PDB file of C-alpha atoms in Angstrom:
ATOM      1  CA  MET A   1     -32.452 -21.607   5.660  1.00 46.00           C
ATOM      2  CA  THR A   2     -31.677 -20.436   9.201  1.00 48.00           C
ATOM      3  CA  GLU A   3     -28.084 -21.651   8.867  1.00 49.00           C
ATOM      4  CA  GLN A   4     -27.642 -19.562   5.700  1.00 49.00           C
ATOM      5  CA  ARG A   5     -28.905 -16.417   7.480  1.00 48.00           C
ATOM      6  CA  THR A   6     -26.519 -17.024  10.364  1.00 47.00           C
ATOM      7  CA  ARG A   7     -23.551 -17.289   8.017  1.00 50.00           C
ATOM      8  CA  SER A   8     -24.412 -14.149   6.038  1.00 51.00           C
ATOM      9  CA  ARG A   9     -25.065 -11.966   9.120  1.00 59.00           C
ATOM     10  CA  PRO A  10     -22.134 -11.448  11.517  1.00 67.00           C
ATOM     11  CA  THR A  11     -22.656 -12.338  15.152  1.00 83.00           C
ATOM     12  CA  ILE A  12     -23.236  -9.655  17.770  1.00 82.00           C
ATOM     13  CA  SER A  13     -19.801 -10.290  19.297  1.00 84.00           C
ATOM     14  CA  HIS A  14     -18.163  -9.893  15.877  1.00 87.00           C
ATOM     15  CA  GLU A  15     -20.020  -6.625  15.287  1.00 89.00           C
ATOM     16  CA  ARG A  16     -19.034  -5.396  18.756  1.00 89.00           C
ATOM     17  CA  ALA A  17     -15.373  -6.226  18.058  1.00 91.00           C
ATOM     18  CA  GLN A  18     -15.594  -4.441  14.722  1.00 93.00           C
ATOM     19  CA  LEU A  19     -17.051  -1.358  16.427  1.00 94.00           C
ATOM     20  CA  LYS A  20     -14.143  -1.426  18.888  1.00 95.00           C
ATOM     21  CA  ARG A  21     -11.674  -1.516  15.969  1.00 96.00           C
ATOM     22  CA  LEU A  22     -13.538   1.397  14.410  1.00 96.00           C
ATOM     23  CA  GLU A  23     -13.251   3.371  17.672  1.00 96.00           C
ATOM     24  CA  ILE A  24      -9.503   2.792  17.753  1.00 97.00           C
ATOM     25  CA  MET A  25      -9.049   3.726  14.100  1.00 97.00           C
ATOM     26  CA  SER A  26     -11.192   6.832  14.613  1.00 97.00           C
ATOM     27  CA  ILE A  27      -8.859   7.961  17.405  1.00 97.00           C
ATOM     28  CA  VAL A  28      -5.718   7.224  15.377  1.00 97.00           C
ATOM     29  CA  GLU A  29      -7.036   8.965  12.270  1.00 97.00           C
ATOM     30  CA  ALA A  30      -8.228  12.002  14.231  1.00 97.00           C
ATOM     31  CA  ALA A  31      -4.956  12.271  16.150  1.00 97.00           C
ATOM     32  CA  THR A  32      -2.843  12.193  12.997  1.00 98.00           C
ATOM     33  CA  LEU A  33      -5.105  14.728  11.272  1.00 97.00           C
ATOM     34  CA  VAL A  34      -5.050  17.129  14.222  1.00 97.00           C
ATOM     35  CA  THR A  35      -1.278  16.803  14.588  1.00 97.00           C
ATOM     36  CA  LEU A  36      -0.764  17.369  10.885  1.00 97.00           C
ATOM     37  CA  VAL A  37      -3.111  20.359  10.612  1.00 96.00           C
ATOM     38  CA  CYS A  38      -2.409  22.017  13.959  1.00 96.00           C
ATOM     39  CA  VAL A  39       1.307  21.317  14.393  1.00 96.00           C
ATOM     40  CA  ALA A  40       3.160  20.163  11.282  1.00 97.00           C
ATOM     41  CA  VAL A  41       1.600  22.467   8.689  1.00 96.00           C
ATOM     42  CA  PRO A  42       1.963  25.645  10.804  1.00 97.00           C
ATOM     43  CA  LEU A  43       5.600  24.711  11.533  1.00 96.00           C
ATOM     44  CA  LYS A  44       6.180  24.223   7.842  1.00 96.00           C
ATOM     45  CA  HIS A  45       4.774  27.613   6.861  1.00 96.00           C
ATOM     46  CA  MET A  46       5.706  29.794   9.839  1.00 96.00           C
ATOM     47  CA  LEU A  47       9.121  28.381  10.755  1.00 95.00           C
ATOM     48  CA  ASP A  48      10.084  26.934   7.384  1.00 96.00           C
ATOM     49  CA  TRP A  49      10.364  23.419   8.864  1.00 96.00           C
ATOM     50  CA  PRO A  50       8.867  20.959   6.331  1.00 96.00           C
ATOM     51  CA  THR A  51      10.163  17.794   8.026  1.00 96.00           C
ATOM     52  CA  GLY A  52       7.058  17.436  10.208  1.00 95.00           C
ATOM     53  CA  SER A  53       4.771  17.516   7.193  1.00 96.00           C
ATOM     54  CA  ARG A  54       6.981  15.092   5.309  1.00 97.00           C
ATOM     55  CA  ILE A  55       6.718  12.612   8.160  1.00 97.00           C
ATOM     56  CA  LEU A  56       3.136  13.168   9.324  1.00 97.00           C
ATOM     57  CA  GLY A  57       1.638  13.514   5.833  1.00 97.00           C
ATOM     58  CA  PRO A  58       2.240   9.890   4.830  1.00 98.00           C
ATOM     59  CA  LEU A  59       1.445   8.632   8.349  1.00 98.00           C
ATOM     60  CA  HIS A  60      -1.902  10.397   8.231  1.00 98.00           C
ATOM     61  CA  GLY A  61      -2.498   9.040   4.722  1.00 98.00           C
ATOM     62  CA  ILE A  62      -2.010   5.492   5.972  1.00 98.00           C
ATOM     63  CA  ALA A  63      -4.214   6.153   9.019  1.00 98.00           C
ATOM     64  CA  PHE A  64      -6.911   7.657   6.779  1.00 98.00           C
ATOM     65  CA  LEU A  65      -6.906   4.651   4.443  1.00 98.00           C
ATOM     66  CA  ALA A  66      -6.967   2.238   7.376  1.00 98.00           C
ATOM     67  CA  TYR A  67      -9.914   4.148   8.881  1.00 98.00           C
ATOM     68  CA  ILE A  68     -11.862   4.086   5.596  1.00 98.00           C
ATOM     69  CA  TRP A  69     -11.138   0.351   5.228  1.00 98.00           C
ATOM     70  CA  THR A  70     -12.367  -0.260   8.777  1.00 97.00           C
ATOM     71  CA  VAL A  71     -15.541   1.753   8.078  1.00 97.00           C
ATOM     72  CA  LEU A  72     -16.215  -0.336   4.977  1.00 96.00           C
ATOM     73  CA  GLN A  73     -15.656  -3.572   6.894  1.00 95.00           C
ATOM     74  CA  THR A  74     -17.944  -2.424   9.701  1.00 94.00           C
ATOM     75  CA  VAL A  75     -20.864  -1.270   7.570  1.00 95.00           C
ATOM     76  CA  ALA A  76     -20.606  -4.325   5.305  1.00 92.00           C
ATOM     77  CA  GLY A  77     -22.214  -6.312   8.126  1.00 83.00           C
ATOM     78  CA  GLY A  78     -25.453  -4.462   7.442  1.00 82.00           C
ATOM     79  CA  GLY A  79     -27.882  -2.607   9.638  1.00 85.00           C
ATOM     80  CA  TRP A  80     -26.413   0.847   8.956  1.00 92.00           C
ATOM     81  CA  GLN A  81     -28.411   3.761   7.607  1.00 94.00           C
ATOM     82  CA  ARG A  82     -26.978   5.942   4.862  1.00 96.00           C
ATOM     83  CA  ARG A  83     -26.881   8.893   7.247  1.00 96.00           C
ATOM     84  CA  GLU A  84     -24.748   6.902   9.694  1.00 95.00           C
ATOM     85  CA  VAL A  85     -22.341   5.767   6.988  1.00 96.00           C
ATOM     86  CA  ALA A  86     -22.057   9.344   5.708  1.00 97.00           C
ATOM     87  CA  ARG A  87     -21.285  10.498   9.243  1.00 96.00           C
ATOM     88  CA  LEU A  88     -18.507   7.923   9.577  1.00 96.00           C
ATOM     89  CA  LEU A  89     -16.959   9.073   6.309  1.00 96.00           C
ATOM     90  CA  ILE A  90     -17.336  12.828   6.879  1.00 96.00           C
ATOM     91  CA  VAL A  91     -15.634  12.811  10.286  1.00 95.00           C
ATOM     92  CA  ALA A  92     -12.421  11.663   8.600  1.00 95.00           C
ATOM     93  CA  PHE A  93     -12.131  15.070   6.942  1.00 96.00           C
ATOM     94  CA  LEU A  94     -12.792  17.268   9.988  1.00 95.00           C
ATOM     95  CA  PRO A  95     -10.145  17.836  12.664  1.00 93.00           C
ATOM     96  CA  PHE A  96     -11.312  16.683  16.115  1.00 94.00           C
ATOM     97  CA  ALA A  97     -14.502  15.127  14.682  1.00 94.00           C
ATOM     98  CA  GLY A  98     -13.107  11.613  15.034  1.00 93.00           C
ATOM     99  CA  PHE A  99     -12.800  12.141  18.791  1.00 95.00           C
ATOM    100  CA  PHE A 100     -16.453  13.149  19.057  1.00 92.00           C
ATOM    101  CA  ASN A 101     -17.420  10.033  17.117  1.00 91.00           C
ATOM    102  CA  ILE A 102     -16.235   7.731  19.921  1.00 93.00           C
ATOM    103  CA  GLY A 103     -19.259   8.311  22.170  1.00 93.00           C
ATOM    104  CA  TRP A 104     -21.632   7.640  19.304  1.00 94.00           C
ATOM    105  CA  LEU A 105     -19.840   4.398  18.403  1.00 93.00           C
ATOM    106  CA  ARG A 106     -19.897   3.241  22.031  1.00 92.00           C
ATOM    107  CA  GLN A 107     -23.616   3.994  22.217  1.00 93.00           C
ATOM    108  CA  ARG A 108     -24.150   1.869  19.115  1.00 90.00           C
ATOM    109  CA  GLY A 109     -22.169  -0.925  20.803  1.00 87.00           C
ATOM    110  CA  GLU A 110     -24.418  -0.710  23.864  1.00 88.00           C
ATOM    111  CA  ILE A 111     -27.438  -1.068  21.590  1.00 84.00           C
ATOM    112  CA  LEU A 112     -25.860  -4.246  20.198  1.00 79.00           C
ATOM    113  CA  GLU A 113     -25.319  -5.503  23.756  1.00 79.00           C
ATOM    114  CA  GLY A 114     -29.001  -4.915  24.468  1.00 80.00           C
ATOM    115  CA  GLN A 115     -29.968  -6.899  21.399  1.00 74.00           C
ATOM    116  CA  ALA A 116     -27.709  -9.760  22.446  1.00 67.00           C
ATOM    117  CA  GLU A 117     -29.436  -9.996  25.818  1.00 70.00           C
ATOM    118  CA  ARG A 118     -32.845 -10.496  24.232  1.00 66.00           C
TER     119      ARG A 118
END
């Protein structure tokens, strides 16, 4: 019975690694969103230069999908409240929000470290 629980619940080190991947994807997704919204789209409309949007649009789309996939992988391990999952998903739609998410994710990782020491 204990062996079955161990297999179904990821280890603390696995969860910590997954949180680190989520931090990285949060930065990538936020950076592409900010660059798209604050640089490429204004250049497209003000200077009639659509090339930036044509390049950054798909790049951000890939980064967004990779971020959502990483969120789903991370929360699949369990132990996440609905409010926390909603937060992870909402920040993908707000420029700069992904950068502010990093501290919160690191704090969650430190909580995991504390649990591992017990």
